[in-house]
Short mmCIF file of C-alpha atoms and ligand atoms in Angstrom, two decimals:
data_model
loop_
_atom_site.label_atom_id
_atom_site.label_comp_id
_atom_site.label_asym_id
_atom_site.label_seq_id
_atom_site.Cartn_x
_atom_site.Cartn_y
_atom_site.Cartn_z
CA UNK A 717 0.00 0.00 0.00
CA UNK A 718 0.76 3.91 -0.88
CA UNK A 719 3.53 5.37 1.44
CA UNK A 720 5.12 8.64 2.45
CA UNK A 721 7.43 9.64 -0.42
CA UNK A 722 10.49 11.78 -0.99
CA UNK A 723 10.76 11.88 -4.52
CA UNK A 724 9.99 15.43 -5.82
CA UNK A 725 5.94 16.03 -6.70
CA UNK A 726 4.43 15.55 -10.23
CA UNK A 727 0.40 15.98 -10.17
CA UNK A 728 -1.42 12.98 -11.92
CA UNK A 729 -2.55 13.03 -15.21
CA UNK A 730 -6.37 12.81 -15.12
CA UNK A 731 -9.30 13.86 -12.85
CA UNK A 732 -9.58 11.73 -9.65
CA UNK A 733 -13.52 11.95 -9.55
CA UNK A 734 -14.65 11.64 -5.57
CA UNK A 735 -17.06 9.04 -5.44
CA UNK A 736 -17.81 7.03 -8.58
CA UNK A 737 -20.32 4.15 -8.19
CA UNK A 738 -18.83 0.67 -8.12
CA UNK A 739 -20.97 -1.21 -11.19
CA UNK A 740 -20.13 -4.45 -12.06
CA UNK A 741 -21.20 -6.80 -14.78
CA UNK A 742 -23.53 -8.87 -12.43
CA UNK A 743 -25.24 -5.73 -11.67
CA UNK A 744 -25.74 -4.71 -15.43
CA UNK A 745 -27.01 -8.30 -16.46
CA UNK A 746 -29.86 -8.20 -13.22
CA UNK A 747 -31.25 -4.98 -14.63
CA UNK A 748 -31.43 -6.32 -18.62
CA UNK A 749 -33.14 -9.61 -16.90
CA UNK A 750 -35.67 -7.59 -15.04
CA UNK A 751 -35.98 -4.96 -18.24
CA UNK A 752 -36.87 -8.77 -20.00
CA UNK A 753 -38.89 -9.96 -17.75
CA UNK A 754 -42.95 -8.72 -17.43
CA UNK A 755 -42.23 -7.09 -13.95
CA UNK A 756 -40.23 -3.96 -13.37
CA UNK A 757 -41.13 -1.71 -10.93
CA UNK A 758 -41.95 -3.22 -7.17
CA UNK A 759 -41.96 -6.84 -7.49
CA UNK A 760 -39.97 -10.16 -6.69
CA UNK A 761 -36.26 -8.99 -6.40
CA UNK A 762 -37.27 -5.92 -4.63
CA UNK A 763 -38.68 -9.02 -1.73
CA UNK A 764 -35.45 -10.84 -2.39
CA UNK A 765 -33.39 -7.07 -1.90
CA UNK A 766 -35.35 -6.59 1.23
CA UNK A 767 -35.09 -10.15 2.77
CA UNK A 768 -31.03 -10.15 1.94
CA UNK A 769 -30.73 -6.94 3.10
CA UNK A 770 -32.31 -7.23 6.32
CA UNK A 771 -30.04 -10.11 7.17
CA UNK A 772 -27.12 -8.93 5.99
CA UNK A 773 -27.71 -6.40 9.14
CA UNK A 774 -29.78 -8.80 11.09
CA UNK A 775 -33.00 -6.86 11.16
CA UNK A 776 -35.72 -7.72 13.90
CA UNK A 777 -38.16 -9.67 11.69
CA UNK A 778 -35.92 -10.90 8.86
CA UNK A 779 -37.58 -8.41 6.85
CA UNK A 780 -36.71 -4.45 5.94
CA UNK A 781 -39.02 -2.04 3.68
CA UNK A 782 -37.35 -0.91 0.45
CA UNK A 783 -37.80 2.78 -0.45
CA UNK A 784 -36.99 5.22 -3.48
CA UNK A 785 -34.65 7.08 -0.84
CA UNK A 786 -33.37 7.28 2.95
CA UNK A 787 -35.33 11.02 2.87
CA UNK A 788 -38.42 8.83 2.26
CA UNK A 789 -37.40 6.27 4.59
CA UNK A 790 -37.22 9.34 7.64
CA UNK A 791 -40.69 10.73 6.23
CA UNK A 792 -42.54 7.63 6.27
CA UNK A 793 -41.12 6.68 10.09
CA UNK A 794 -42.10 9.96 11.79
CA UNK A 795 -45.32 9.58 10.33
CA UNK A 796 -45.71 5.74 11.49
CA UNK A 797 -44.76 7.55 14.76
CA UNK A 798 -47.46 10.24 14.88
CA UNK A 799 -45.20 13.03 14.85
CA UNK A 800 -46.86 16.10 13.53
CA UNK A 801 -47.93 20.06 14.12
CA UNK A 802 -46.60 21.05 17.84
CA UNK A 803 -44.15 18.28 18.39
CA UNK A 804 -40.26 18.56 18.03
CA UNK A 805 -37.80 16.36 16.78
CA UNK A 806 -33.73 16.67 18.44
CA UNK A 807 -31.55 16.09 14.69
CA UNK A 808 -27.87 17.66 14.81
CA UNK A 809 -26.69 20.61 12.90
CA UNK A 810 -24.10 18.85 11.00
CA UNK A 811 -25.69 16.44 8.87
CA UNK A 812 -27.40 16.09 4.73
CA UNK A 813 -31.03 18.52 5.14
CA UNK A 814 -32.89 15.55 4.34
CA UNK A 815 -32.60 14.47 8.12
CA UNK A 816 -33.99 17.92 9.67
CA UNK A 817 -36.04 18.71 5.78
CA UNK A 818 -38.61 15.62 6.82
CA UNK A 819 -39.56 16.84 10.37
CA UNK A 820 -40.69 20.39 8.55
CA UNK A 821 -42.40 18.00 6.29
CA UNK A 822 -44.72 17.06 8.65
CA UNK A 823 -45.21 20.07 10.08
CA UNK A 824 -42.87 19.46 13.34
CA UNK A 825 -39.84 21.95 14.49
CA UNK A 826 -36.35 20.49 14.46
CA UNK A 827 -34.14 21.10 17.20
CA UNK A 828 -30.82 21.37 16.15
CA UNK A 829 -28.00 20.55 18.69
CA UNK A 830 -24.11 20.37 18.18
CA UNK A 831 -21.85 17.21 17.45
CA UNK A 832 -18.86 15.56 19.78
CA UNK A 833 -15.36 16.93 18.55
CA UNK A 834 -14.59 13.28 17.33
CA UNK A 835 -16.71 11.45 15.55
CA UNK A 836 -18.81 14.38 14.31
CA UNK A 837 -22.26 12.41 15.43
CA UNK A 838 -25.05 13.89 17.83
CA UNK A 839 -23.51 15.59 21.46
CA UNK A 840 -25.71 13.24 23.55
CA UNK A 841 -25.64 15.95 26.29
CA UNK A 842 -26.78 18.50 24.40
CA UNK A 843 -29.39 16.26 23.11
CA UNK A 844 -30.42 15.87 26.62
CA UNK A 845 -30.25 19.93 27.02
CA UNK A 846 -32.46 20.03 24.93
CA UNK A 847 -35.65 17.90 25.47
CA UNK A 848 -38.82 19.46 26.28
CA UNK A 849 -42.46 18.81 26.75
CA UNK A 850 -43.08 19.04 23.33
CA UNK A 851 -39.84 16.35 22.18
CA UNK A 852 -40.81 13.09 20.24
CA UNK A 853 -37.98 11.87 19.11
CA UNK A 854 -34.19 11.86 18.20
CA UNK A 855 -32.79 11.28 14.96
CA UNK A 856 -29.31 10.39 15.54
CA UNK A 857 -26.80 10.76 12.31
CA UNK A 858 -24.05 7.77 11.87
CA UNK A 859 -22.01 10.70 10.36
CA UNK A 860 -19.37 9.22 7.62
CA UNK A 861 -20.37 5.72 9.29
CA UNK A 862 -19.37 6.15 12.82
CA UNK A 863 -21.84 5.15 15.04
CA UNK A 864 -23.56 7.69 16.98
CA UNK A 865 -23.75 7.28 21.06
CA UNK A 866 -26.88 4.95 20.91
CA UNK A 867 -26.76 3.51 24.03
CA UNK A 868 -26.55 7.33 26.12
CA UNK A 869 -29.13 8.09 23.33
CA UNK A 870 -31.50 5.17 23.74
CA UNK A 871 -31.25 6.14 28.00
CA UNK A 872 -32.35 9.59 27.06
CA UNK A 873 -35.39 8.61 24.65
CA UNK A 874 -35.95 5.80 27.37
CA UNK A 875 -36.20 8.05 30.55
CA UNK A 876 -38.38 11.11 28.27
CA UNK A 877 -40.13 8.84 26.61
CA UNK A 878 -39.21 9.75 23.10
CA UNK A 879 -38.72 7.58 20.21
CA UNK A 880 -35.11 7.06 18.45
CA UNK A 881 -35.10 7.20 14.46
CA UNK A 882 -31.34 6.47 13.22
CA UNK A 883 -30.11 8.38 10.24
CA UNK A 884 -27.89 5.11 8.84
CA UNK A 885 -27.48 6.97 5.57
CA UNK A 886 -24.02 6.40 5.91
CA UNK A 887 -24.28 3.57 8.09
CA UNK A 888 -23.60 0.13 5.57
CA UNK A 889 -22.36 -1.45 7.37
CA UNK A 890 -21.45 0.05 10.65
CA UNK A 891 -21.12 -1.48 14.09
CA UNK A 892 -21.94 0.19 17.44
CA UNK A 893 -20.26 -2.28 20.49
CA UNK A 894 -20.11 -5.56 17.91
CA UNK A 895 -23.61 -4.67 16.92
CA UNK A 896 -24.74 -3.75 13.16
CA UNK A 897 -26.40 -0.53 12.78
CA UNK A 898 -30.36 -1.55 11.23
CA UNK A 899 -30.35 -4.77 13.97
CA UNK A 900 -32.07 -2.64 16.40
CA UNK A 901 -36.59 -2.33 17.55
CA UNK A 902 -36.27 1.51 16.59
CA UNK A 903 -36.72 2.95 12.73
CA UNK A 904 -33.32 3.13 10.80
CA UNK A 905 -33.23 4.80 7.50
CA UNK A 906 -30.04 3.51 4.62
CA UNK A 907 -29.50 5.62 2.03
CA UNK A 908 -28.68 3.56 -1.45
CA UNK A 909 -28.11 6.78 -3.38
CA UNK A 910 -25.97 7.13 -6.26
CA UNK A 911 -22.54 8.04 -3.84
CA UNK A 912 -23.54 5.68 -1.04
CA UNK A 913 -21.70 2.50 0.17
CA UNK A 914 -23.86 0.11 -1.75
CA UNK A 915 -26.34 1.72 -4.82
CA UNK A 916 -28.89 1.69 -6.44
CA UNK A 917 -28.80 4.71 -7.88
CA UNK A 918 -31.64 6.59 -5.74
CA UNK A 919 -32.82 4.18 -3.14
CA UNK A 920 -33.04 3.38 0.80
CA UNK A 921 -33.91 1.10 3.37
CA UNK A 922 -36.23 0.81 6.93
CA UNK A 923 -35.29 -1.53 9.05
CA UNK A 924 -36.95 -2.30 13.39
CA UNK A 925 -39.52 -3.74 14.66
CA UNK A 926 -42.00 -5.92 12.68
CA UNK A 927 -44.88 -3.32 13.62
CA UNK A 928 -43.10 -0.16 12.69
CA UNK A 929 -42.47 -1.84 9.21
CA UNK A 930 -45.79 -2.71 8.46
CA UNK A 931 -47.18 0.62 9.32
CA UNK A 932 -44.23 2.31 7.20
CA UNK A 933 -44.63 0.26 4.21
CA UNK A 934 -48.74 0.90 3.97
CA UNK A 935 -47.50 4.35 4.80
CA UNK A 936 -44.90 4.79 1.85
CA UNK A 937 -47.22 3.38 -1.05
CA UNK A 938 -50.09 5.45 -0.90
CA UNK A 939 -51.90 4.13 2.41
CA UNK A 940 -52.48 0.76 0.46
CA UNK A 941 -53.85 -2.22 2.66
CA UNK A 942 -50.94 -4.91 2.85
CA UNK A 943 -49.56 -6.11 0.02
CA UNK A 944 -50.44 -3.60 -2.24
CA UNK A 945 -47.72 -4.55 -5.62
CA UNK A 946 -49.21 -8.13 -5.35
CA UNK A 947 -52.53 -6.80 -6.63
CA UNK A 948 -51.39 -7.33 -10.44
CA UNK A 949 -50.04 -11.05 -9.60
CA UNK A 950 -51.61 -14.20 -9.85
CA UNK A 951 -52.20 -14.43 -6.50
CA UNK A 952 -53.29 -11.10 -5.64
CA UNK A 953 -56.50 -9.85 -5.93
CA UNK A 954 -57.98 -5.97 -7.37
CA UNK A 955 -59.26 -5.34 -4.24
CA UNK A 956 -57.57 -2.75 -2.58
CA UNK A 957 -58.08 -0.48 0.87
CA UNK A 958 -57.10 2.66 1.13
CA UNK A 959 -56.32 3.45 4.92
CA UNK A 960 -54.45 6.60 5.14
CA UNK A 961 -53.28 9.16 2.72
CA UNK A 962 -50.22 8.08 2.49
CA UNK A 963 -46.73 8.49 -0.34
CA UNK A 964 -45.60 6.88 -3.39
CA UNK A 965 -42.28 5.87 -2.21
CA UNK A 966 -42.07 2.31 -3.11
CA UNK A 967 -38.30 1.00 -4.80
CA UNK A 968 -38.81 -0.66 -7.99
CA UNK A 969 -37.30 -4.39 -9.13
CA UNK A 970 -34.97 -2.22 -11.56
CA UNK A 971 -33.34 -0.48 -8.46
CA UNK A 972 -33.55 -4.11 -6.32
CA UNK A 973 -31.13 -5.51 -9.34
CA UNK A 974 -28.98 -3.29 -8.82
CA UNK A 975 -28.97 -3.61 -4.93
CA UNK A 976 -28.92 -7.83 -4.79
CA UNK A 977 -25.66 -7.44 -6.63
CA UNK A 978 -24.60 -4.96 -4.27
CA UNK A 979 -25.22 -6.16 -1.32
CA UNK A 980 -23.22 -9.57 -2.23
CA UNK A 981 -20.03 -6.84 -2.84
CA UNK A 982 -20.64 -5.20 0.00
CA UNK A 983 -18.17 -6.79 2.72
CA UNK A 984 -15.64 -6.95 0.01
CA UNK A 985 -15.85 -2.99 -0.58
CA UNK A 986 -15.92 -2.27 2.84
CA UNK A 987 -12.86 -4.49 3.33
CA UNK A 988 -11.16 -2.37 0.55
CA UNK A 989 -12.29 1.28 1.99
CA UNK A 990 -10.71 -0.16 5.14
CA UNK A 991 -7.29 -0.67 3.42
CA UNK A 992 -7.47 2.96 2.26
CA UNK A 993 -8.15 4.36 5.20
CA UNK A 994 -5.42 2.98 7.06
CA UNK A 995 -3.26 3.91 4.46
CA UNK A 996 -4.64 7.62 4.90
CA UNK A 997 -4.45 7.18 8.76
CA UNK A 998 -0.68 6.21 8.26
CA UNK A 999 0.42 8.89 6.03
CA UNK A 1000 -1.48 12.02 7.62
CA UNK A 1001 -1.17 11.47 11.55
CA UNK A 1002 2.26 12.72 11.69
CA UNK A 1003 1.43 16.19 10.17
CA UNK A 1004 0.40 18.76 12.62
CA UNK A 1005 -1.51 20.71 10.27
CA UNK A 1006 -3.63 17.99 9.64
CA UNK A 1007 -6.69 16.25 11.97
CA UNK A 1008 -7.50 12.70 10.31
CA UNK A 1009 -10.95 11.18 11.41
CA UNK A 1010 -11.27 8.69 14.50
CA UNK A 1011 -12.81 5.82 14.81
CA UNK A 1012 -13.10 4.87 18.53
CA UNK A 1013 -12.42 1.47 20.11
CA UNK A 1014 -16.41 0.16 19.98
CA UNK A 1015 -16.81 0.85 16.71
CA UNK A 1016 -16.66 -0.17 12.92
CA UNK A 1017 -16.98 2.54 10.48
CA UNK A 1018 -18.62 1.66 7.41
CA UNK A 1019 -16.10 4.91 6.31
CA UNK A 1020 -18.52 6.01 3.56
CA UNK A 1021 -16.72 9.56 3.96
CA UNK A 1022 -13.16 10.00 5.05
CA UNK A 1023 -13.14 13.57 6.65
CA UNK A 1024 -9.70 15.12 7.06
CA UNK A 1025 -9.87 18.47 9.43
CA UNK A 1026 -6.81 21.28 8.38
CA UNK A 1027 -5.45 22.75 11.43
CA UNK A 1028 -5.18 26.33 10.58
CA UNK A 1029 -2.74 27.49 12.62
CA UNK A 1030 0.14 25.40 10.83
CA UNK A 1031 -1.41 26.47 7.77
CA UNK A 1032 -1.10 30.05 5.29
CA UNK A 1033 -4.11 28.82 3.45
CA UNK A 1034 -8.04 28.27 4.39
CA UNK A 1035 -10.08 25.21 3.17
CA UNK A 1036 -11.58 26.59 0.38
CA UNK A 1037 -8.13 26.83 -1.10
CA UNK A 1038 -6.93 23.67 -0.42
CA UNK A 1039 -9.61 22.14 -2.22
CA UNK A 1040 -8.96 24.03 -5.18
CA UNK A 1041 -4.82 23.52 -4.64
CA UNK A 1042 -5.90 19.61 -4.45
CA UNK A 1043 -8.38 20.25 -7.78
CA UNK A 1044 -5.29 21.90 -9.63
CA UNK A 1045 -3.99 18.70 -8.72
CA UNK A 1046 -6.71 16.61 -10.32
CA UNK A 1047 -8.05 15.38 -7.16
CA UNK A 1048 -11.99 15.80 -6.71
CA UNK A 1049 -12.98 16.26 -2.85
CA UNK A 1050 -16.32 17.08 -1.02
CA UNK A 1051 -17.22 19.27 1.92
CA UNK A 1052 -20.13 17.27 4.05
CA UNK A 1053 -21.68 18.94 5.24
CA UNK A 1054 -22.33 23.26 5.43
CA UNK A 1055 -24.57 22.75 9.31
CA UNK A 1056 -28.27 23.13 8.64
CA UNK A 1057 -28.00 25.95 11.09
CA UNK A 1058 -26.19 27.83 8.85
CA UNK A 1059 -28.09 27.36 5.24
CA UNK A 1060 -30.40 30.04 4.50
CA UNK A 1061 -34.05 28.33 5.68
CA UNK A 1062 -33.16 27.67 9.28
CA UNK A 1063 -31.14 30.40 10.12
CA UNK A 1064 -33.99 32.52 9.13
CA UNK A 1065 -36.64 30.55 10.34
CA UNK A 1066 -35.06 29.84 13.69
CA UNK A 1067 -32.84 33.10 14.03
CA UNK A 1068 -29.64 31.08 14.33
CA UNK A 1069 -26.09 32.57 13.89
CA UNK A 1070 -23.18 30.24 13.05
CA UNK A 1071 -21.39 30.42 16.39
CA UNK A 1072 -24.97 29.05 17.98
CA UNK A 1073 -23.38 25.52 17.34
CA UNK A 1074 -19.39 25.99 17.95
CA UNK A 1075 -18.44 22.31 17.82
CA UNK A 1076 -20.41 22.07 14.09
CA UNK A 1077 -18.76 25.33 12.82
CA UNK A 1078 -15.69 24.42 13.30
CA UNK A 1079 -15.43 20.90 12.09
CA UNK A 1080 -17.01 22.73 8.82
CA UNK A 1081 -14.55 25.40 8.60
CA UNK A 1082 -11.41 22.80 8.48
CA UNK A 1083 -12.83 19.61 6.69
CA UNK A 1084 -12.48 18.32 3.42
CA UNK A 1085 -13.96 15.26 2.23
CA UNK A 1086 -10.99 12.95 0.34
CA UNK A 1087 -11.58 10.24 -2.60
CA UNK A 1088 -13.08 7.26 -0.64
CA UNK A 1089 -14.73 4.32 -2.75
CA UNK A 1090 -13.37 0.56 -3.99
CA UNK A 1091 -12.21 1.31 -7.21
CA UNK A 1092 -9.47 3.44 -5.75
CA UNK A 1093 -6.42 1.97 -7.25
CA UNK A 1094 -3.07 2.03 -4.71
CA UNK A 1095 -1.53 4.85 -6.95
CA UNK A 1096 -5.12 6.51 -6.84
CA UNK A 1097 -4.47 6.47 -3.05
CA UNK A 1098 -0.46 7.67 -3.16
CA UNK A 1099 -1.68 10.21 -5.71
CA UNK A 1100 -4.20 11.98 -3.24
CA UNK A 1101 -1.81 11.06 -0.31
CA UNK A 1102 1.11 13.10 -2.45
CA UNK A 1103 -1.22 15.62 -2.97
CA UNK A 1104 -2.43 16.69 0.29
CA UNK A 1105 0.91 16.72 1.60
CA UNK A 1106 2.16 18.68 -1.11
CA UNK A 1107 -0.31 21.44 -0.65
CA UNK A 1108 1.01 21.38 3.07
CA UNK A 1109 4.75 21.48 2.22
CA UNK A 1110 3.50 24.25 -0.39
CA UNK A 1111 1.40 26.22 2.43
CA UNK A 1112 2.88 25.54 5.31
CA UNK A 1113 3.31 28.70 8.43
CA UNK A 1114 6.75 29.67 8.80
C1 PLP B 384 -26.96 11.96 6.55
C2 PLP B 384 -27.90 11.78 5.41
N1 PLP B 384 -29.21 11.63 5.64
C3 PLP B 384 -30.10 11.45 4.65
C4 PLP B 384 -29.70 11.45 3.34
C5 PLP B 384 -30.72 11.29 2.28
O1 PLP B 384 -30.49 10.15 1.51
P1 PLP B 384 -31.28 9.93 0.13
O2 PLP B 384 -30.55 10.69 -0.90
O3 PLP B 384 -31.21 8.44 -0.09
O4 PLP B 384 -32.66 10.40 0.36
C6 PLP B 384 -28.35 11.60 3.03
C7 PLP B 384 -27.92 11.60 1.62
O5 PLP B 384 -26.84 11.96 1.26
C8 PLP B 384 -27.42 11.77 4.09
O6 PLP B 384 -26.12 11.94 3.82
#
């Protein structure tokens, strides 16, 4: 694996894109089959996708509920919760707007709160600073695929009564204390978007208890009575209920090709964003002006995002720069995320200013996002490696 070197610095020749999908063969045949067959939205694989999936990550049940997205998944499970007008909802500043976006969806206020220095997940104590009469749940973030505190989280929804929706977005496959994020009674939402771990393009996953499910699968296809994509089958009959108003969020067999195939590759490309990380981990942690993620000693990231913090102080440039010093050297990067407290809808709607969450501002004033996905070759690596610490040789403080 890539290494520190001393030769002298020579940029690569082409654009290191950030985060290409990983699209094999097997996954190309499974969506001609299903384009072949007479069934190609909802349908048999998306039932095989869900079954695997579910216990791949050893969901209560043996089952999960395949969505068009992880924003739908959220949606769908604070409605299957009753969350509505007058209640609030404790999500942390730093994370994707989809996780705070759903609770204004249904008409609920989300309380943002501020992240641990570390892992960049939900400040459990400032979750618990913030409960009130009027809280109803928590949506913890497994930010980049750390796992968020969930057992000082589940204590707090335990003792307030309040009900814990995880944000596993990032989260295939993570472990909290030797358990898989998605293996847990409370609603967690995967994302299976296009940059994601495993993809199927736009896509997501609900996994807990066997109750929640069925109420958040008649939720997310229209209110339907059980069942509903077996009405065109054989077996199934035209007869239809309607018991809620509820979305159009099912995944279609197209999307579950994709995901079978996926899901199979999965522990290999986790295996292989392991074996990039640790060569990141090697070649950064000896440069002061540089602040490489944790991962602490209970958990297994699933390292869908490897955040590097700049330490400013060693540094004569900002992170804005760096990014486009590492651009001029063909290397793509990301910046996840701008805090929610800071983008233009909640700070007006809730007055905020960006020192109201100091831990969150900072972390987004120094991080940068580096190439993280399987097809990394080992030069891609030692090219982004050579990079970054050639902008630091380049910009260091005297
Ligand atoms: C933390 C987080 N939550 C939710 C989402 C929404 O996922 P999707 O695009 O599948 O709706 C994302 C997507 O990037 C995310 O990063």
């Amino acid at each position: 694996m890539p290494t520190t070197t001393t030769q002298p610095y020579r940029p690569r020749d082409s654009f290191l894109p950030f985060s290409p999908p990983t699209i094999g063969e097997e996954e190309i045949a499974e969506v001609v089959d299903t384009l072949r067959s007479s069934w190609i939205t909802t349908g048999p694989k998306t039932k095989v996708f869900e079954e695997q999936f579910a216990a791949y990550v050893g969901a209560p049940g043996g089952t999960s509920v395949m969505l068009n997205s992880c924003t739908a998944g959220l949606h769908v499970a604070l409605v299957a919760l009753g969350i509505g007008p007058g209640d609030e909802v404790i999500v942390p500043s730093l994370t994707f707007a989809a996780t705070a976006n759903v609770v204004e969806h249904v008409g609920a206020q989300p309380v943002l709160v501020d992240i641990l220095p570390d892992t960049l997940c939900i400040d459990p104590e400032a979750v618990r600073r913030a409960v009130s009469p009027r809280t109803k749940a928590v949506i913890p973030v497994h930010y980049a695929g750390h796992p968020a505190e969930l057992d000082e989280l589940s204590a707090i929804a335990q003792e307030h009564g309040l009900a814990l929706i995880e944000d596993a977005a990032h989260a295939a496959p993570t472990w909290y204390k030797g358990v898989m994020v998605g293996s847990r009674q409370n609603l967690a939402s995967f994302s299976f978007y296009a940059t994601k771990n495993l993809t199927t393009a736009e896509g997501g996953a609900l996994t807990g208890a066997p109750e929640l499910l069925e109420a958040a699968r008649v939720i997310g296809l229209h209110g339907m009575s059980k069942d509903a994509w077996k009405r065109f089958d054989k077996v199934g009959s035209w007869r239809y209920d309607i018991v809620m108003p509820g979305f159009k969020y099912n995944m279609t067999d197209l999307q579950a090709s994709l995901g079978i195939h996926q899901l199979r590759k999965l522990a290999g490309f986790h295996r292989r964003r392991q074996e990039v990380v640790a060569a990141y981990q090697a070649a950064f942690s000896n440069e002061p002006a540089l602040e490489p993620p944790t991962e602490r000693s209970y958990a297994v990231s699933s390292w869908h995002l490897y955040i590097l913090r700049l330490r400013p102080q060693h540094l004569t440039l900002a992170r804005d720069q760096f990014i486009e010093e590492l651009k001029a050297r063909n290397i793509g990067t990301s910046v996840h995320y701008t805090p929610l407290h800071m983008m233009s809808f909640y700070a007006h709607k809730y007055g905020f200013t960006p020192s109201d969450f100091p831990v969150a501002l900072d972390a987004f004033s120094r991080m940068i996002s580096l190439p993280l996905h399987p097809r990394l070759s080992n030069s891609d690596v030692q090219d982004v490696i050579d990079a970054v610490l050639d902008v630091v040789r380049t910009h260091r403080k005297a």
